[in-house]
Short mmCIF file of C-alpha atoms in Angstrom, two decimals:
data_model
loop_
_atom_site.label_atom_id
_atom_site.label_comp_id
_atom_site.label_asym_id
_atom_site.label_seq_id
_atom_site.Cartn_x
_atom_site.Cartn_y
_atom_site.Cartn_z
CA MET A 15 -5.20 -29.98 -10.30
CA PRO A 16 -7.13 -28.42 -7.92
CA PRO A 17 -5.50 -25.81 -5.36
CA ALA A 18 -5.08 -27.23 -1.55
CA ILE A 19 -7.14 -26.32 0.49
CA ARG A 20 -6.17 -24.27 3.50
CA ASN A 21 -6.62 -24.98 7.01
CA GLU A 22 -7.17 -21.66 7.87
CA ASP A 23 -4.88 -21.94 11.51
CA ALA A 24 -1.72 -23.10 9.28
CA ARG A 25 -2.59 -20.12 6.65
CA GLN A 26 -3.38 -17.54 9.72
CA ALA A 27 -0.05 -18.85 11.23
CA ILE A 28 2.60 -18.56 8.01
CA LEU A 29 1.28 -14.88 7.23
CA ASP A 30 2.03 -14.17 11.07
CA ALA A 31 5.37 -15.68 10.72
CA THR A 32 5.99 -13.93 7.69
CA VAL A 33 5.41 -10.53 8.79
CA ALA A 34 7.36 -11.19 11.97
CA LEU A 35 10.38 -12.50 9.89
CA CYS A 36 10.06 -9.52 7.99
CA VAL A 37 9.96 -7.15 10.69
CA GLU A 38 12.73 -8.60 12.50
CA ARG A 39 15.19 -9.30 9.88
CA GLY A 40 13.42 -7.56 6.65
CA PHE A 41 12.37 -9.17 3.25
CA ALA A 42 15.59 -10.17 2.29
CA THR A 43 17.10 -12.19 4.72
CA THR A 44 13.59 -13.46 5.66
CA THR A 45 13.73 -17.24 4.17
CA ILE A 46 10.77 -19.98 3.46
CA GLU A 47 12.59 -22.44 5.99
CA GLY A 48 12.38 -19.97 8.65
CA ILE A 49 8.67 -19.20 7.86
CA ALA A 50 7.92 -22.47 8.03
CA GLY A 51 9.94 -22.91 11.46
CA ARG A 52 8.04 -20.14 12.83
CA ALA A 53 4.93 -21.22 11.71
CA GLY A 54 5.29 -24.78 12.71
CA VAL A 55 4.36 -26.33 9.18
CA GLY A 56 6.45 -27.81 6.26
CA LYS A 57 7.75 -25.85 3.79
CA THR A 58 5.92 -28.43 1.37
CA THR A 59 2.50 -26.52 2.92
CA ILE A 60 3.84 -23.21 2.53
CA TYR A 61 4.95 -23.76 -1.62
CA ARG A 62 1.55 -25.62 -2.14
CA TRP A 63 -0.30 -22.11 -1.27
CA TRP A 64 2.12 -19.30 -1.96
CA PRO A 65 4.83 -19.83 -5.23
CA SER A 66 6.90 -17.65 -2.84
CA LYS A 67 7.86 -15.83 0.45
CA ALA A 68 6.69 -12.62 -1.85
CA ALA A 69 3.61 -13.83 -2.29
CA ILE A 70 2.75 -14.85 1.33
CA LEU A 71 4.19 -11.29 2.32
CA ILE A 72 1.46 -9.72 -0.56
CA GLU A 73 -1.28 -11.55 1.05
CA ALA A 74 -0.58 -9.71 4.73
CA ILE A 75 -0.07 -6.61 3.14
CA GLU A 76 -3.04 -6.83 1.35
CA ALA A 77 -5.00 -7.45 4.37
CA ALA A 78 -3.25 -4.71 6.27
CA ARG A 79 -3.93 -2.35 3.46
CA ASP A 80 -7.66 -2.99 3.38
CA ALA A 81 -8.08 -3.05 7.49
CA SER A 82 -6.99 0.70 7.52
CA ALA A 83 -6.41 2.44 4.37
CA GLY A 84 -9.90 3.08 2.64
CA PHE A 85 -10.63 6.16 1.49
CA PRO A 86 -13.98 8.28 3.51
CA ASP A 87 -16.26 10.40 1.77
CA THR A 88 -17.20 13.78 4.02
CA GLY A 89 -18.16 15.47 1.11
CA ASP A 90 -14.90 17.31 1.37
CA ILE A 91 -12.24 16.16 -1.04
CA GLN A 92 -9.16 17.95 0.59
CA ALA A 93 -10.19 16.45 4.04
CA ASP A 94 -11.36 13.53 2.50
CA LEU A 95 -7.25 13.30 1.01
CA VAL A 96 -5.88 14.88 4.22
CA THR A 97 -7.53 11.73 6.19
CA GLN A 98 -6.41 8.99 3.81
CA THR A 99 -3.23 10.52 3.28
CA THR A 100 -2.35 10.68 6.48
CA ASN A 101 -3.71 7.10 7.42
CA VAL A 102 -1.51 5.60 4.88
CA MET A 103 1.78 8.07 5.98
CA SER A 104 0.85 6.18 10.01
CA LEU A 105 0.61 3.08 7.98
CA PHE A 106 4.17 3.66 6.91
CA GLN A 107 5.61 4.57 10.02
CA SER A 108 4.57 1.70 11.13
CA ASP A 109 5.52 -2.63 10.70
CA PHE A 110 3.35 -2.29 7.87
CA GLY A 111 6.12 -0.16 6.48
CA ARG A 112 9.13 -1.68 6.96
CA LEU A 113 7.29 -4.54 5.10
CA TRP A 114 5.89 -2.45 1.95
CA ARG A 115 9.49 -1.18 1.70
CA GLY A 116 10.99 -4.31 1.85
CA LEU A 117 8.39 -5.76 -1.00
CA ILE A 118 8.89 -2.36 -3.35
CA ALA A 119 12.66 -3.49 -3.38
CA ALA A 120 12.63 -6.93 -3.99
CA ALA A 121 10.05 -5.58 -6.79
CA GLN A 122 13.19 -3.70 -8.49
CA SER A 123 14.58 -7.27 -9.15
CA GLU A 124 11.92 -10.19 -8.41
CA GLU A 125 9.09 -10.62 -10.67
CA ALA A 126 6.07 -11.37 -8.39
CA ALA A 127 7.18 -9.00 -6.47
CA ALA A 128 6.72 -6.50 -9.08
CA GLU A 129 3.40 -7.98 -9.32
CA GLY A 130 2.45 -8.02 -6.22
CA VAL A 131 3.56 -4.20 -5.79
CA THR A 132 1.53 -3.47 -8.92
CA ARG A 133 -1.65 -5.11 -7.53
CA ILE A 134 -1.23 -3.56 -4.77
CA LEU A 135 -0.91 0.01 -6.00
CA ARG A 136 -3.90 -0.62 -8.50
CA VAL A 137 -6.57 -1.02 -5.82
CA ALA A 138 -5.31 2.17 -3.72
CA ILE A 139 -5.32 4.24 -7.27
CA ASP A 140 -8.24 2.82 -8.52
CA GLY A 141 -10.46 3.76 -4.74
CA CYS A 142 -8.49 7.58 -5.12
CA VAL A 143 -9.60 7.84 -8.53
CA ALA A 144 -13.34 7.27 -7.64
CA ARG A 145 -13.07 9.03 -4.94
CA LEU A 146 -12.05 12.41 -6.60
CA ALA A 147 -14.42 11.13 -9.51
CA ALA A 148 -17.09 11.99 -6.94
CA ALA A 149 -15.86 15.17 -5.99
CA ARG A 150 -15.12 16.04 -9.55
CA ALA A 151 -19.16 15.39 -9.80
CA ALA A 152 -20.04 17.01 -7.20
CA GLY A 153 -18.03 20.31 -8.63
CA GLN A 154 -15.51 20.39 -5.72
CA ILE A 155 -12.50 19.50 -8.63
CA ARG A 156 -11.99 20.87 -12.18
CA GLY A 157 -13.34 18.57 -14.59
CA ASP A 158 -10.68 18.50 -16.96
CA LEU A 159 -8.06 16.54 -14.68
CA ASP A 160 -7.05 13.86 -15.56
CA LEU A 161 -7.47 11.53 -12.53
CA GLU A 162 -4.63 9.17 -12.14
CA LEU A 163 -2.62 12.16 -12.45
CA VAL A 164 -4.17 13.94 -9.58
CA VAL A 165 -3.32 10.89 -7.88
CA GLU A 166 0.50 10.68 -8.50
CA LEU A 167 0.64 14.37 -7.49
CA VAL A 168 -1.54 13.35 -3.96
CA TYR A 169 0.77 10.41 -3.24
CA GLY A 170 4.35 11.50 -4.63
CA PRO A 171 4.80 13.35 -1.94
CA VAL A 172 3.97 10.42 0.57
CA TYR A 173 6.53 8.03 -1.13
CA HIS A 174 9.26 10.67 -1.62
CA THR A 175 9.59 11.57 1.73
CA TRP A 176 9.02 8.19 2.94
CA LEU A 177 10.52 5.63 0.64
CA LEU A 178 13.51 7.86 0.55
CA ARG A 179 13.99 9.49 3.47
CA THR A 180 14.69 12.54 2.33
CA ARG A 181 13.53 14.36 5.74
CA PRO A 182 11.39 13.78 8.82
CA ILE A 183 7.99 13.85 8.13
CA PRO A 184 6.56 16.48 10.37
CA GLU A 185 2.93 16.26 12.13
CA GLY A 186 0.31 17.84 9.79
CA TYR A 187 2.77 17.03 6.28
CA MET A 188 0.02 15.94 4.27
CA ALA A 189 -2.38 18.82 5.30
CA SER A 190 0.07 21.02 4.03
CA VAL A 191 1.07 19.34 0.81
CA LEU A 192 -2.72 19.15 -0.28
CA ALA A 193 -3.53 22.49 0.76
CA THR A 194 -0.75 23.61 -1.36
CA LEU A 195 -1.81 21.47 -4.60
CA MET A 196 -6.02 22.30 -4.26
CA PRO A 197 -5.93 25.30 -5.65
CA ALA A 198 -4.55 23.61 -8.78
CA PHE A 199 -7.14 21.03 -8.67
CA ALA A 200 -10.11 23.60 -8.01
CA PRO A 201 -12.49 24.35 -10.39
CA THR A 202 -12.24 27.82 -12.42
CA PRO A 203 -15.37 30.14 -12.57
CA GLU A 204 -17.26 29.54 -15.50
CA GLY A 205 -16.44 32.17 -18.45
CA ALA A 206 -13.46 33.20 -16.96
#
């Protein structure tokens, strides 16, 4: 059976309703019935296009992420990582953060949510790895670095402080984190 053709107005209403309800009530208490009512569509319309509320939220999160969390390339890897991670932290402090936190929590027990979180993170990881590879090619970071490990080291503090709420996040937090990490990534003088 071919996929149903989406009415763009209904699609956007469903995405908007899902985001609004998840922000107001949280992911766990948002229902398909509630989304349908808020969007002014039938439940069957939603289920024709998405298999679950997680799938709807994943689509909304991907759109928000794509609009605001890209990787700059100014030629200065440290400055670019500070810019990008600071943008991510700002995004996490917005309604997006509440949505993302709810989806991450759902991913612990719902396979659809877990697959969506993994897909969203894979795009972000691949983007960062590409930027790091360009920095490595330009001689800004060591050639022997495992770039996926660098991503984990850079973003670990973001998730640790934000997701676990371990402490208030001061302005300039990621600049401090990266100032601490970058010496470990720096190329060593040849022959040293």
